[in-house]
Amino acid sequence: MTVYTLPELPYAYDALEPYIDEQTMRLHHDKHHLGYVNGANTALDKLAKAREAGDFAAVKAVSRDLAFHVAGHINHVIFWENMGPNGGGTPSGDLAQQINKDFGSFDKFKGHFSAASAQAEGSGWGILGWCPQAEQLLVFQAENHQNFSPRGVRPLLLLDVWEHAYYLRYQNRRAEYIESWWNVVNWENVAQRFADATTIKGYETR
Ligand code: MN
């Protein structure tokens, strides 16, 4: 079953140099991300077979696999699009205004997001999301790909802080990687995601 597929990177593997190196991008996209795509499809296969056989003994473990791999896949799709070769700087327009409203200033947001990313324990993510119920931006962390992420919050900007995302160039210097990463953020993509997310109102059922 091929429900999930690996999209091409929206730019060349070396497009984010010198901040993120080509070898890291090749391994990260072609091997790690592909692994999550395959893992998600495998989990769906196992669940289909379990329904067919009427044997749900493994449903707990496979459900965990499904959550891990689907979240890993979706996180990476957004992460690739969140970056670009002409990135960096600061956001503008409605997104900039919302960041100022919810975090005080761009610099305060940047400090908060960087700290959340730096302090994610083990493998995880820093995430900026839009909460339709509160009508405000939230910064949070994920451990692995899926844990500790509040329900219903639309991710706008993700930063992968698994070691595979930075170890070849930055080794254990995660904070240096995070500081470099701000130079490749594609704010136009984040602003588009924000515009889409804010069309969801309150507790609408979608
Ligand atoms: Mn990754």
mmCIF file with all atom_site columns, N, CA, C and O in Angstrom, residues 27 50 53 58 62 68 82 92 96 142 145 152 155 168 189:
data_model
loop_
_atom_site.group_PDB
_atom_site.id
_atom_site.type_symbol
_atom_site.label_atom_id
_atom_site.label_alt_id
_atom_site.label_comp_id
_atom_site.label_asym_id
_atom_site.label_entity_id
_atom_site.label_seq_id
_atom_site.pdbx_PDB_ins_code
_atom_site.Cartn_x
_atom_site.Cartn_y
_atom_site.Cartn_z
_atom_site.occupancy
_atom_site.B_iso_or_equiv
_atom_site.pdbx_formal_charge
_atom_site.auth_seq_id
_atom_site.auth_comp_id
_atom_site.auth_asym_id
_atom_site.auth_atom_id
_atom_site.pdbx_PDB_model_num
ATOM 1  N N  . LEU A 1 27  ? 21.264 12.865  2.990  1.00 0.00 ? 27  LEU A N  1
ATOM 2  C CA . LEU A 1 27  ? 20.948 11.785  3.924  1.00 0.00 ? 27  LEU A CA 1
ATOM 3  C C  . LEU A 1 27  ? 19.598 12.008  4.598  1.00 0.00 ? 27  LEU A C  1
ATOM 4  O O  . LEU A 1 27  ? 18.787 11.089  4.744  1.00 0.00 ? 27  LEU A O  1
ATOM 5  N N  . ALA A 1 50  ? -4.477 -6.851  9.866  1.00 0.00 ? 50  ALA A N  1
ATOM 6  C CA . ALA A 1 50  ? -5.082 -7.179  11.164 1.00 0.00 ? 50  ALA A CA 1
ATOM 7  C C  . ALA A 1 50  ? -6.602 -7.173  11.073 1.00 0.00 ? 50  ALA A C  1
ATOM 8  O O  . ALA A 1 50  ? -7.277 -8.066  11.612 1.00 0.00 ? 50  ALA A O  1
ATOM 9  N N  . ALA A 1 53  ? -7.686 -10.287 9.160  1.00 0.00 ? 53  ALA A N  1
ATOM 10 C CA . ALA A 1 53  ? -7.545 -11.520 9.942  1.00 0.00 ? 53  ALA A CA 1
ATOM 11 C C  . ALA A 1 53  ? -8.403 -11.489 11.205 1.00 0.00 ? 53  ALA A C  1
ATOM 12 O O  . ALA A 1 53  ? -8.572 -12.520 11.869 1.00 0.00 ? 53  ALA A O  1
ATOM 13 N N  . ALA A 1 58  ? -1.639 -6.918  17.858 1.00 0.00 ? 58  ALA A N  1
ATOM 14 C CA . ALA A 1 58  ? -0.505 -5.996  17.728 1.00 0.00 ? 58  ALA A CA 1
ATOM 15 C C  . ALA A 1 58  ? -0.951 -4.545  17.535 1.00 0.00 ? 58  ALA A C  1
ATOM 16 O O  . ALA A 1 58  ? -0.137 -3.683  17.217 1.00 0.00 ? 58  ALA A O  1
ATOM 17 N N  . VAL A 1 62  ? 1.469  -1.201  16.654 1.00 0.00 ? 62  VAL A N  1
ATOM 18 C CA . VAL A 1 62  ? 1.402  -0.689  15.281 1.00 0.00 ? 62  VAL A CA 1
ATOM 19 C C  . VAL A 1 62  ? 0.804  0.724   15.269 1.00 0.00 ? 62  VAL A C  1
ATOM 20 O O  . VAL A 1 62  ? 1.207  1.573   14.461 1.00 0.00 ? 62  VAL A O  1
ATOM 21 N N  . PHE A 1 68  ? 4.112  7.707   14.981 1.00 0.00 ? 68  PHE A N  1
ATOM 22 C CA . PHE A 1 68  ? 5.506  8.139   14.864 1.00 0.00 ? 68  PHE A CA 1
ATOM 23 C C  . PHE A 1 68  ? 5.872  8.445   13.412 1.00 0.00 ? 68  PHE A C  1
ATOM 24 O O  . PHE A 1 68  ? 6.422  9.504   13.096 1.00 0.00 ? 68  PHE A O  1
ATOM 25 N N  . ASN A 1 82  ? 9.621  25.060  4.861  1.00 0.00 ? 82  ASN A N  1
ATOM 26 C CA . ASN A 1 82  ? 9.898  26.197  5.740  1.00 0.00 ? 82  ASN A CA 1
ATOM 27 C C  . ASN A 1 82  ? 11.257 26.827  5.456  1.00 0.00 ? 82  ASN A C  1
ATOM 28 O O  . ASN A 1 82  ? 11.583 27.883  6.013  1.00 0.00 ? 82  ASN A O  1
ATOM 29 N N  . SER A 1 92  ? 7.011  39.574  7.655  1.00 0.00 ? 92  SER A N  1
ATOM 30 C CA . SER A 1 92  ? 6.331  40.863  7.497  1.00 0.00 ? 92  SER A CA 1
ATOM 31 C C  . SER A 1 92  ? 4.823  40.629  7.527  1.00 0.00 ? 92  SER A C  1
ATOM 32 O O  . SER A 1 92  ? 4.359  39.490  7.692  1.00 0.00 ? 92  SER A O  1
ATOM 33 N N  . ALA A 1 96  ? 3.928  38.955  11.044 1.00 0.00 ? 96  ALA A N  1
ATOM 34 C CA . ALA A 1 96  ? 4.795  39.773  11.903 1.00 0.00 ? 96  ALA A CA 1
ATOM 35 C C  . ALA A 1 96  ? 3.983  40.430  13.018 1.00 0.00 ? 96  ALA A C  1
ATOM 36 O O  . ALA A 1 96  ? 4.395  40.459  14.187 1.00 0.00 ? 96  ALA A O  1
ATOM 37 N N  . ALA A 1 142 ? 8.271  19.077  20.318 1.00 0.00 ? 142 ALA A N  1
ATOM 38 C CA . ALA A 1 142 ? 7.866  17.676  20.170 1.00 0.00 ? 142 ALA A CA 1
ATOM 39 C C  . ALA A 1 142 ? 9.055  16.825  20.561 1.00 0.00 ? 142 ALA A C  1
ATOM 40 O O  . ALA A 1 142 ? 10.187 17.161  20.225 1.00 0.00 ? 142 ALA A O  1
ATOM 41 N N  . HIS A 1 145 ? 8.690  12.587  17.043 1.00 0.00 ? 145 HIS A N  1
ATOM 42 C CA . HIS A 1 145 ? 8.013  13.455  16.071 1.00 0.00 ? 145 HIS A CA 1
ATOM 43 C C  . HIS A 1 145 ? 6.640  13.876  16.547 1.00 0.00 ? 145 HIS A C  1
ATOM 44 O O  . HIS A 1 145 ? 6.079  14.843  16.057 1.00 0.00 ? 145 HIS A O  1
ATOM 45 N N  . GLY A 1 152 ? -4.857 19.818  17.534 1.00 0.00 ? 152 GLY A N  1
ATOM 46 C CA . GLY A 1 152 ? -5.586 20.850  16.793 1.00 0.00 ? 152 GLY A CA 1
ATOM 47 C C  . GLY A 1 152 ? -4.768 22.075  16.432 1.00 0.00 ? 152 GLY A C  1
ATOM 48 O O  . GLY A 1 152 ? -5.249 22.934  15.699 1.00 0.00 ? 152 GLY A O  1
ATOM 49 N N  . PRO A 1 155 ? 0.704  23.403  12.658 1.00 0.00 ? 155 PRO A N  1
ATOM 50 C CA . PRO A 1 155 ? 2.119  23.775  12.618 1.00 0.00 ? 155 PRO A CA 1
ATOM 51 C C  . PRO A 1 155 ? 2.407  24.741  11.470 1.00 0.00 ? 155 PRO A C  1
ATOM 52 O O  . PRO A 1 155 ? 1.921  24.547  10.358 1.00 0.00 ? 155 PRO A O  1
ATOM 53 N N  . LEU A 1 168 ? 26.611 16.105  11.211 1.00 0.00 ? 168 LEU A N  1
ATOM 54 C CA . LEU A 1 168 ? 27.770 16.061  10.306 1.00 0.00 ? 168 LEU A CA 1
ATOM 55 C C  . LEU A 1 168 ? 28.525 17.379  10.314 1.00 0.00 ? 168 LEU A C  1
ATOM 56 O O  . LEU A 1 168 ? 29.751 17.401  10.301 1.00 0.00 ? 168 LEU A O  1
ATOM 57 N N  . ASN A 1 189 ? 6.796  31.205  3.133  1.00 0.00 ? 189 ASN A N  1
ATOM 58 C CA . ASN A 1 189 ? 6.096  29.937  3.342  1.00 0.00 ? 189 ASN A CA 1
ATOM 59 C C  . ASN A 1 189 ? 5.369  29.928  4.685  1.00 0.00 ? 189 ASN A C  1
ATOM 60 O O  . ASN A 1 189 ? 4.221  29.499  4.791  1.00 0.00 ? 189 ASN A O  1
#
